[in-house]
Backbone atoms as SQL, in Angstrom:
CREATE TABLE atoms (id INTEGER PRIMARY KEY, chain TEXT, resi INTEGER, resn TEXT, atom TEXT, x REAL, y REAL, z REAL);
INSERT INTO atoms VALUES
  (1, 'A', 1, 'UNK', 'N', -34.986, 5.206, 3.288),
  (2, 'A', 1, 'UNK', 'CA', -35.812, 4.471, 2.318),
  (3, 'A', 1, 'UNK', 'C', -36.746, 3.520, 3.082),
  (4, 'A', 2, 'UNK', 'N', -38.288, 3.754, 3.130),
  (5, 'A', 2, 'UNK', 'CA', -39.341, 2.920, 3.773),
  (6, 'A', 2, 'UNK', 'C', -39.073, 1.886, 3.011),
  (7, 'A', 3, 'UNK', 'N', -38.889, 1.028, 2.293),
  (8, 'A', 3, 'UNK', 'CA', -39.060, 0.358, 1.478),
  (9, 'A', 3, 'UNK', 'C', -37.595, -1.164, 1.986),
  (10, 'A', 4, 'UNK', 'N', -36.728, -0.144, 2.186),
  (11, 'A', 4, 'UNK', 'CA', -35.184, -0.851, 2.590),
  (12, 'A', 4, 'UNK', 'C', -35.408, -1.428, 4.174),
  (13, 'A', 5, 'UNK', 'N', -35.937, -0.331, 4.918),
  (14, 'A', 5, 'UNK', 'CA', -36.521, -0.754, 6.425),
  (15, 'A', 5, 'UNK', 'C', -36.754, -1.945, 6.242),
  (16, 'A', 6, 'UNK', 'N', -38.682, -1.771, 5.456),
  (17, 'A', 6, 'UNK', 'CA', -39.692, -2.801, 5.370),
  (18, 'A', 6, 'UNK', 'C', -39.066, -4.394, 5.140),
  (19, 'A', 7, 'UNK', 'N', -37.652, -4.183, 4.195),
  (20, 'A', 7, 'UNK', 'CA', -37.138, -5.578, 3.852),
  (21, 'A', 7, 'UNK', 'C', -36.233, -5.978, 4.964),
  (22, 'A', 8, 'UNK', 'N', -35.776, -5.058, 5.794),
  (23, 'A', 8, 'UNK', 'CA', -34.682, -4.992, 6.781),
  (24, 'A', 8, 'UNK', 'C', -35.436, -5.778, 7.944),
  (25, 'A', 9, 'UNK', 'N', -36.724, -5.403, 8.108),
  (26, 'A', 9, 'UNK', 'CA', -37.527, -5.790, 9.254),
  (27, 'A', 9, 'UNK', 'C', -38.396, -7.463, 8.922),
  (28, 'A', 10, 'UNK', 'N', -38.452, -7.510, 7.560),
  (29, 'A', 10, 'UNK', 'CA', -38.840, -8.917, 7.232),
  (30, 'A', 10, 'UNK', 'C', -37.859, -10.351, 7.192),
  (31, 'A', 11, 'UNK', 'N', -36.378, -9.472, 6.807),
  (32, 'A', 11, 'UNK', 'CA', -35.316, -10.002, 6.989),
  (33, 'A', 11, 'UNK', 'C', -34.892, -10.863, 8.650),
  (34, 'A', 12, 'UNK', 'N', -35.330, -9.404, 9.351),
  (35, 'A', 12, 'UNK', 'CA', -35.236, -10.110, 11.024),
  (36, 'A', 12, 'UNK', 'C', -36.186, -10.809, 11.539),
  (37, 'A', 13, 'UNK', 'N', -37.488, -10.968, 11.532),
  (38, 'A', 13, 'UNK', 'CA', -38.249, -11.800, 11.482),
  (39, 'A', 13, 'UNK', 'C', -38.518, -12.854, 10.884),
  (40, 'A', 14, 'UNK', 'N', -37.596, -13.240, 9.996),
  (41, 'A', 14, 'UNK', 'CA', -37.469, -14.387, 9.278),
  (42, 'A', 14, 'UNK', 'C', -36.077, -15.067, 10.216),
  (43, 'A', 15, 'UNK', 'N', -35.340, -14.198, 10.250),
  (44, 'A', 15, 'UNK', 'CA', -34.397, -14.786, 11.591),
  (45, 'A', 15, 'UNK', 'C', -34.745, -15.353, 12.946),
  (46, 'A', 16, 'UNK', 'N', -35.601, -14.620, 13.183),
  (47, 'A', 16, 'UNK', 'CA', -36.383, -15.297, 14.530),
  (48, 'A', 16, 'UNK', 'C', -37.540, -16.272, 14.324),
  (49, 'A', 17, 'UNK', 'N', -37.795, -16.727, 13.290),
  (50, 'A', 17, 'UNK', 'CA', -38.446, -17.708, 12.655),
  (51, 'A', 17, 'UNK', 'C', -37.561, -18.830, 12.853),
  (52, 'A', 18, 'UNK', 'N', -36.804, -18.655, 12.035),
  (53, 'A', 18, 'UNK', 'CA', -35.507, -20.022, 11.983),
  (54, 'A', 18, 'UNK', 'C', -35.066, -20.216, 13.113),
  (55, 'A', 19, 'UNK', 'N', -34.960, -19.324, 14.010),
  (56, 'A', 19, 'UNK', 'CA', -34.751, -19.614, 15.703),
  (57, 'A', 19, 'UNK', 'C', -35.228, -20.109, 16.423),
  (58, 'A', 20, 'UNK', 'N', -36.048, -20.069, 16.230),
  (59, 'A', 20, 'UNK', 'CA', -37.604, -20.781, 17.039),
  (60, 'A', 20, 'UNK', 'C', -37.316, -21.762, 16.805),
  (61, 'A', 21, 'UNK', 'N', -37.353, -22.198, 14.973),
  (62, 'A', 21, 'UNK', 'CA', -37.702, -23.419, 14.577),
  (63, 'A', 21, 'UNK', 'C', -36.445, -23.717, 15.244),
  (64, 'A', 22, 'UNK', 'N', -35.048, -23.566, 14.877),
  (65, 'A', 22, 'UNK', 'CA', -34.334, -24.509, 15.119),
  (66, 'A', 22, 'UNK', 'C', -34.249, -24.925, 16.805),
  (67, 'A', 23, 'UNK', 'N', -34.989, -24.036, 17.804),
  (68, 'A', 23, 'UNK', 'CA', -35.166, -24.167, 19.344),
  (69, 'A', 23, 'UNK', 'C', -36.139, -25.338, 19.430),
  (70, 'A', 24, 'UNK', 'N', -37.429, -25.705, 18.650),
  (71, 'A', 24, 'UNK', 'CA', -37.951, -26.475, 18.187),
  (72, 'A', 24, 'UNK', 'C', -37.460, -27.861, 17.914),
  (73, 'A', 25, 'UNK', 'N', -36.355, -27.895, 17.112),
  (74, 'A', 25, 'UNK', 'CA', -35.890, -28.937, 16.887),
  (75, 'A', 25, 'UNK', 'C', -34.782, -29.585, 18.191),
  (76, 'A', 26, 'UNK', 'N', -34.298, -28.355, 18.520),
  (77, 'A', 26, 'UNK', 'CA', -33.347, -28.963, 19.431),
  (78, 'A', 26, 'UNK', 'C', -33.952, -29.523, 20.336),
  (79, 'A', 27, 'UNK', 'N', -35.365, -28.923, 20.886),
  (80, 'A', 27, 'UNK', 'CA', -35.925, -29.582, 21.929),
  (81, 'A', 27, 'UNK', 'C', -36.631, -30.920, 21.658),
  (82, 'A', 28, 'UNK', 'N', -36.955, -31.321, 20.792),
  (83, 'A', 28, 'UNK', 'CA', -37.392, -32.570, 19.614),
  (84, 'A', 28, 'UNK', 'C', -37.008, -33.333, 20.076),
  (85, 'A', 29, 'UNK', 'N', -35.256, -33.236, 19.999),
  (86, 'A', 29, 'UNK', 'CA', -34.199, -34.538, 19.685),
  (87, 'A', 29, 'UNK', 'C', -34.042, -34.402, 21.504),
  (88, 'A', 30, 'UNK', 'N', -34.050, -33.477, 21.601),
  (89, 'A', 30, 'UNK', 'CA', -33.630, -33.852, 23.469),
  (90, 'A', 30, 'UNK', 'C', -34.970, -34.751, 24.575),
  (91, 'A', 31, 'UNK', 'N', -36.336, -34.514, 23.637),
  (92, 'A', 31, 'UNK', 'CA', -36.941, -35.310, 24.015),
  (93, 'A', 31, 'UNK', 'C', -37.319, -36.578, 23.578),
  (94, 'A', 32, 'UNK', 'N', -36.863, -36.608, 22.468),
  (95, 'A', 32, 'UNK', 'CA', -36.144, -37.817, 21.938),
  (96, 'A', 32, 'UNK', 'C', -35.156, -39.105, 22.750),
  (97, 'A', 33, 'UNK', 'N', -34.200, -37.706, 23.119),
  (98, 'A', 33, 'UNK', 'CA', -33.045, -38.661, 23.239),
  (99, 'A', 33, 'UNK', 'C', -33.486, -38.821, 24.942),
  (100, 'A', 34, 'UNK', 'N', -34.240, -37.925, 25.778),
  (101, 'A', 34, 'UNK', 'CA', -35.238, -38.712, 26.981),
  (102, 'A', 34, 'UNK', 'C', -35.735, -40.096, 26.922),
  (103, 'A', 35, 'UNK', 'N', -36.528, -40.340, 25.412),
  (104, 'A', 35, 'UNK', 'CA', -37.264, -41.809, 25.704),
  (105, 'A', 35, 'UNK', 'C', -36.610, -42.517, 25.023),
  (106, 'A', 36, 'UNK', 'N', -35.247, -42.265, 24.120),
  (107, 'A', 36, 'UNK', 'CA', -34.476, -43.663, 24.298),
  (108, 'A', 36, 'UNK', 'C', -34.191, -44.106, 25.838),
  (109, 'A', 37, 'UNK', 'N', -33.820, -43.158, 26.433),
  (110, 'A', 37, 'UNK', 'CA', -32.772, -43.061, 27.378),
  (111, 'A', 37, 'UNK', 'C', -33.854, -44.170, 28.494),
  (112, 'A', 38, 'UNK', 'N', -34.830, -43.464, 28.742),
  (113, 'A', 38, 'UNK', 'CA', -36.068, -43.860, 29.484),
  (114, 'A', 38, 'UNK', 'C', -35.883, -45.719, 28.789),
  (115, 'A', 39, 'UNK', 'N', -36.646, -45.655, 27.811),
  (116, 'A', 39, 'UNK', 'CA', -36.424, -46.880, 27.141),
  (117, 'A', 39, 'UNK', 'C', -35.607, -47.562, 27.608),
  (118, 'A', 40, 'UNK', 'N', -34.408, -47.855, 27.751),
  (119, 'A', 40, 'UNK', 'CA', -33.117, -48.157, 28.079),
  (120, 'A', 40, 'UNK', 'C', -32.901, -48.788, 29.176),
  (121, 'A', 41, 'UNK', 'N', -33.559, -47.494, 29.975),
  (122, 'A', 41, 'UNK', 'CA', -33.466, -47.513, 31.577),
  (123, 'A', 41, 'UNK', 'C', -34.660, -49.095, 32.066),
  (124, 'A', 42, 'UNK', 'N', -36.082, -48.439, 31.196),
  (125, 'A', 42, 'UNK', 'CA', -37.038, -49.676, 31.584),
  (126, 'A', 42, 'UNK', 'C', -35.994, -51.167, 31.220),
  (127, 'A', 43, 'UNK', 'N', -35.953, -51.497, 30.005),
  (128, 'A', 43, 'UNK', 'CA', -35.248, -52.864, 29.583),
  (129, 'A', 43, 'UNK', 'C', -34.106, -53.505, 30.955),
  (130, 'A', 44, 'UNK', 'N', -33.502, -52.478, 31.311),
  (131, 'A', 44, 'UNK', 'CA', -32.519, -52.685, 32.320),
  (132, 'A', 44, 'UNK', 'C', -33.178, -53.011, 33.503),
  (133, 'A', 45, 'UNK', 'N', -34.588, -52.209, 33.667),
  (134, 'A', 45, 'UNK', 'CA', -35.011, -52.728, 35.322),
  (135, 'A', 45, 'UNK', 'C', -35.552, -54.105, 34.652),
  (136, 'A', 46, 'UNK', 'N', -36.586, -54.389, 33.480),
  (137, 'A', 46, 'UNK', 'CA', -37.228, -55.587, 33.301),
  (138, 'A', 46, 'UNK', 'C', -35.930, -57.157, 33.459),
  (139, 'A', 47, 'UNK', 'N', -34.663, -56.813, 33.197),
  (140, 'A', 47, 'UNK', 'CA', -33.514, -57.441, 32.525),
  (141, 'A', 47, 'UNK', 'C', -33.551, -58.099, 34.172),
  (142, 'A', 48, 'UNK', 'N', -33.558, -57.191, 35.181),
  (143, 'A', 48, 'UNK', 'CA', -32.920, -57.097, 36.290),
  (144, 'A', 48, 'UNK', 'C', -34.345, -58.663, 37.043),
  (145, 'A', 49, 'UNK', 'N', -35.649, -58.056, 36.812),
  (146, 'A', 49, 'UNK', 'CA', -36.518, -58.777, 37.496),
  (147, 'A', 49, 'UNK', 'C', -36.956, -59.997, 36.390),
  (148, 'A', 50, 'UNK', 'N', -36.594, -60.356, 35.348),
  (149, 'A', 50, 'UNK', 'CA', -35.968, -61.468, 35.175),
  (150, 'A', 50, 'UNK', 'C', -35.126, -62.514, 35.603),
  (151, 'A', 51, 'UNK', 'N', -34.098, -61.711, 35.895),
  (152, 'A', 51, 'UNK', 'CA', -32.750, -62.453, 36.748),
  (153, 'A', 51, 'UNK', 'C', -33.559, -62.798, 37.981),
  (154, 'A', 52, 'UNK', 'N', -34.199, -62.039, 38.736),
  (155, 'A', 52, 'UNK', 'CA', -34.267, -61.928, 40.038),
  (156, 'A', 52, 'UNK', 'C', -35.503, -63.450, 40.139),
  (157, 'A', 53, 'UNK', 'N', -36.251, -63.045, 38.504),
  (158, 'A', 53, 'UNK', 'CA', -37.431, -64.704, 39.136),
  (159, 'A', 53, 'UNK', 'C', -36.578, -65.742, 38.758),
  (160, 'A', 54, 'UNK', 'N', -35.872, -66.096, 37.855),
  (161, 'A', 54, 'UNK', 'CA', -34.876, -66.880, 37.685),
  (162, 'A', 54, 'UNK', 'C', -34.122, -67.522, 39.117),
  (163, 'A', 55, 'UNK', 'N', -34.339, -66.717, 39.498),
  (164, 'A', 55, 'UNK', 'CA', -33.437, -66.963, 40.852),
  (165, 'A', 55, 'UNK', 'C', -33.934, -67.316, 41.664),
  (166, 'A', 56, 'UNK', 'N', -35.201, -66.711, 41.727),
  (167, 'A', 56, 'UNK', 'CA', -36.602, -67.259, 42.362),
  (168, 'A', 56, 'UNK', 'C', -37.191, -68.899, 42.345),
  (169, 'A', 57, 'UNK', 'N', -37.215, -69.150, 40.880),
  (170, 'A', 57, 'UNK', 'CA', -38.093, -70.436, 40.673),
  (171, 'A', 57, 'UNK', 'C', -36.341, -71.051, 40.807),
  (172, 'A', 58, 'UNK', 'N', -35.156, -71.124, 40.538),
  (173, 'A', 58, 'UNK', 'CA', -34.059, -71.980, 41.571),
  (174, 'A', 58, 'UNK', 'C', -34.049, -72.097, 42.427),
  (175, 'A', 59, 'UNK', 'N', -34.389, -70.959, 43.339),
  (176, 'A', 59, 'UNK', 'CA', -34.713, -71.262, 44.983),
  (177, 'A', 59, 'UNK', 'C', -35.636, -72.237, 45.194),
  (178, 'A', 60, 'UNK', 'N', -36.983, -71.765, 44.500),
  (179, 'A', 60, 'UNK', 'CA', -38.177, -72.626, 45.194),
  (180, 'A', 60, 'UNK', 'C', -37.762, -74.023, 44.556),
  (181, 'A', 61, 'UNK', 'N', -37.064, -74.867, 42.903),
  (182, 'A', 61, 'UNK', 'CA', -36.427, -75.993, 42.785),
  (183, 'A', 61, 'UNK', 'C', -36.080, -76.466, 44.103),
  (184, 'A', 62, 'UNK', 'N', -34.926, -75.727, 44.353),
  (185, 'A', 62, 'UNK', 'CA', -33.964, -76.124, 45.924),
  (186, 'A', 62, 'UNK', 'C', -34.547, -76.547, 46.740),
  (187, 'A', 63, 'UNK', 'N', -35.765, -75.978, 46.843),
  (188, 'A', 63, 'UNK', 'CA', -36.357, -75.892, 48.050),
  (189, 'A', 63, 'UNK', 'C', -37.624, -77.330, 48.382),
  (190, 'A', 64, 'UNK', 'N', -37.544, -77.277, 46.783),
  (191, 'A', 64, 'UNK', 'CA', -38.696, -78.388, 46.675),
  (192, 'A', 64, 'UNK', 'C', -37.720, -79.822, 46.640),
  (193, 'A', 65, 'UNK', 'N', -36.765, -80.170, 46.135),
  (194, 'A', 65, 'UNK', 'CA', -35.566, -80.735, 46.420),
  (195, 'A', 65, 'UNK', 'C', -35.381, -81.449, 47.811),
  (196, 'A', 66, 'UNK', 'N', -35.023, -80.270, 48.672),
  (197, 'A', 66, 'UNK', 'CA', -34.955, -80.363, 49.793),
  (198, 'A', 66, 'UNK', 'C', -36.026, -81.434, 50.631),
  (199, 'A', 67, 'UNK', 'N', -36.754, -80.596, 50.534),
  (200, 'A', 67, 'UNK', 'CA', -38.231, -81.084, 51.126),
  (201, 'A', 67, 'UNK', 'C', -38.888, -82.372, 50.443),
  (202, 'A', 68, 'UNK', 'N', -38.256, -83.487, 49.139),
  (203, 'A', 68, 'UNK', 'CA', -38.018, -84.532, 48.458),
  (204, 'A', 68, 'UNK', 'C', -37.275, -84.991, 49.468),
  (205, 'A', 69, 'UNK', 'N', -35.892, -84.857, 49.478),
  (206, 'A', 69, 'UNK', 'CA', -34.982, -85.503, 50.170),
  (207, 'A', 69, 'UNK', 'C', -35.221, -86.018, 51.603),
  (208, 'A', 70, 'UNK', 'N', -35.918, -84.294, 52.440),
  (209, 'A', 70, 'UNK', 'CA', -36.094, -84.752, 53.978),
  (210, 'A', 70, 'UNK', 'C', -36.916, -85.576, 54.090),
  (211, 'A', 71, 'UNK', 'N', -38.371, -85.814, 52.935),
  (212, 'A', 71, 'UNK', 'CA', -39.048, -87.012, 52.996),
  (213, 'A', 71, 'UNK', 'C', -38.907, -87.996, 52.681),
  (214, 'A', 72, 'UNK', 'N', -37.874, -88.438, 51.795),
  (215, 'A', 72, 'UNK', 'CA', -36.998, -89.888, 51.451),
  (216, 'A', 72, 'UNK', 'C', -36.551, -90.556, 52.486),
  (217, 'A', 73, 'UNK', 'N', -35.363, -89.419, 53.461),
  (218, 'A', 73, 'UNK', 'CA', -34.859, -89.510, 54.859),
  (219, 'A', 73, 'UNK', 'C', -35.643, -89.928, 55.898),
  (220, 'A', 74, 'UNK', 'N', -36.826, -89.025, 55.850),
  (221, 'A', 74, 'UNK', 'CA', -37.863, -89.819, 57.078),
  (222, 'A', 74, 'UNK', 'C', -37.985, -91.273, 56.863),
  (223, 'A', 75, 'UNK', 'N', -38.540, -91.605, 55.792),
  (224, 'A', 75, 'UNK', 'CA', -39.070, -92.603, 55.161),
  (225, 'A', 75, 'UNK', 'C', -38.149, -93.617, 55.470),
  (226, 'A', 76, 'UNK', 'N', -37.310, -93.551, 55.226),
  (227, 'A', 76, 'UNK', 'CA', -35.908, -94.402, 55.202),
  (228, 'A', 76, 'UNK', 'C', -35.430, -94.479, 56.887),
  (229, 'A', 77, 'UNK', 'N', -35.718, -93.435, 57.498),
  (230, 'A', 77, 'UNK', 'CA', -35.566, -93.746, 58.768),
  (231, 'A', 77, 'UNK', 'C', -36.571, -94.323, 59.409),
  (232, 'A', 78, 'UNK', 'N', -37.938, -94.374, 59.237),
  (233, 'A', 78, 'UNK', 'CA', -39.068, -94.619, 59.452),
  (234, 'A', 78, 'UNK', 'C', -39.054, -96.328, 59.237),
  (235, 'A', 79, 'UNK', 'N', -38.547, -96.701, 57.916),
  (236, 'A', 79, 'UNK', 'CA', -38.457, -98.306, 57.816),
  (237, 'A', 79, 'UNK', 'C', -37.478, -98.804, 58.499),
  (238, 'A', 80, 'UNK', 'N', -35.917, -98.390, 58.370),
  (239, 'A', 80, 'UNK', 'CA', -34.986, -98.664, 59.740),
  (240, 'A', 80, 'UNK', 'C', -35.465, -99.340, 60.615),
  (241, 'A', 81, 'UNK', 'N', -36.504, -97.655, 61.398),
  (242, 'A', 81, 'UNK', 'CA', -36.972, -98.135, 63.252),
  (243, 'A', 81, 'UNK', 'C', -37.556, -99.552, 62.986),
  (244, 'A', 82, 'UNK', 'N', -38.350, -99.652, 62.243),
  (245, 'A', 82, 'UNK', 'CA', -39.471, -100.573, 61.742),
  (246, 'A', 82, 'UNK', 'C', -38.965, -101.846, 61.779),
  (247, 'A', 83, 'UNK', 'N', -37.818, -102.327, 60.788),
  (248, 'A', 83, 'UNK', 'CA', -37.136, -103.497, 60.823),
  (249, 'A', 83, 'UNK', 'C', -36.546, -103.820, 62.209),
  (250, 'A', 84, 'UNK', 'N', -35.730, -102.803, 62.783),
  (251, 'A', 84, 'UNK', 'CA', -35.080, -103.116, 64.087),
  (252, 'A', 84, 'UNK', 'C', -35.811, -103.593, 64.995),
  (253, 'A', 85, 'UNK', 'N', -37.232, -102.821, 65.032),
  (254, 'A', 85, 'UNK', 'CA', -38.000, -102.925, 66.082),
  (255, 'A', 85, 'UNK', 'C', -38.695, -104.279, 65.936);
């Protein structure tokens, strides 16, 4: 029966339709679930060089601190000599 074929053969091509599509979709969500992932990954490096200037502008505090103090110290040793002398 040409007729039984004809539906037999529209039948399978409608199968490989839905295949596609659903190959389609799967690849969707997997590139999807790439730029959460990506996403994720960026927040974690930004998270990271946060910490890292944080740590940064404490150092340079420290540092400026420091360099307060050693000039208090001069100073203070500087009037010392001064009186003694």
């Amino acid at each position: 029966n040409p007729f039984r074929d004809f539906r037999h053969s529209i039948s399978g091509i409608s199968e490989t339709v839905n295949t596609i599509s659903r190959t389609q979709n799967s690849i969707s969500k997997t590139v999807n679930d790439i730029s959460i992932t990506h996403n994720g990954v960026s927040k974690t490096v930004n998270g990271y060089s946060e910490t890292i200037n944080k740590h940064s502008k404490t150092i340079n505090d420290h540092s400026t601190t420091i360099n307060h103090i050693s000039l208090t110290m001069s100073n203070i040793s500087g009037t010392t000599s001064w009186l003694s002398g």
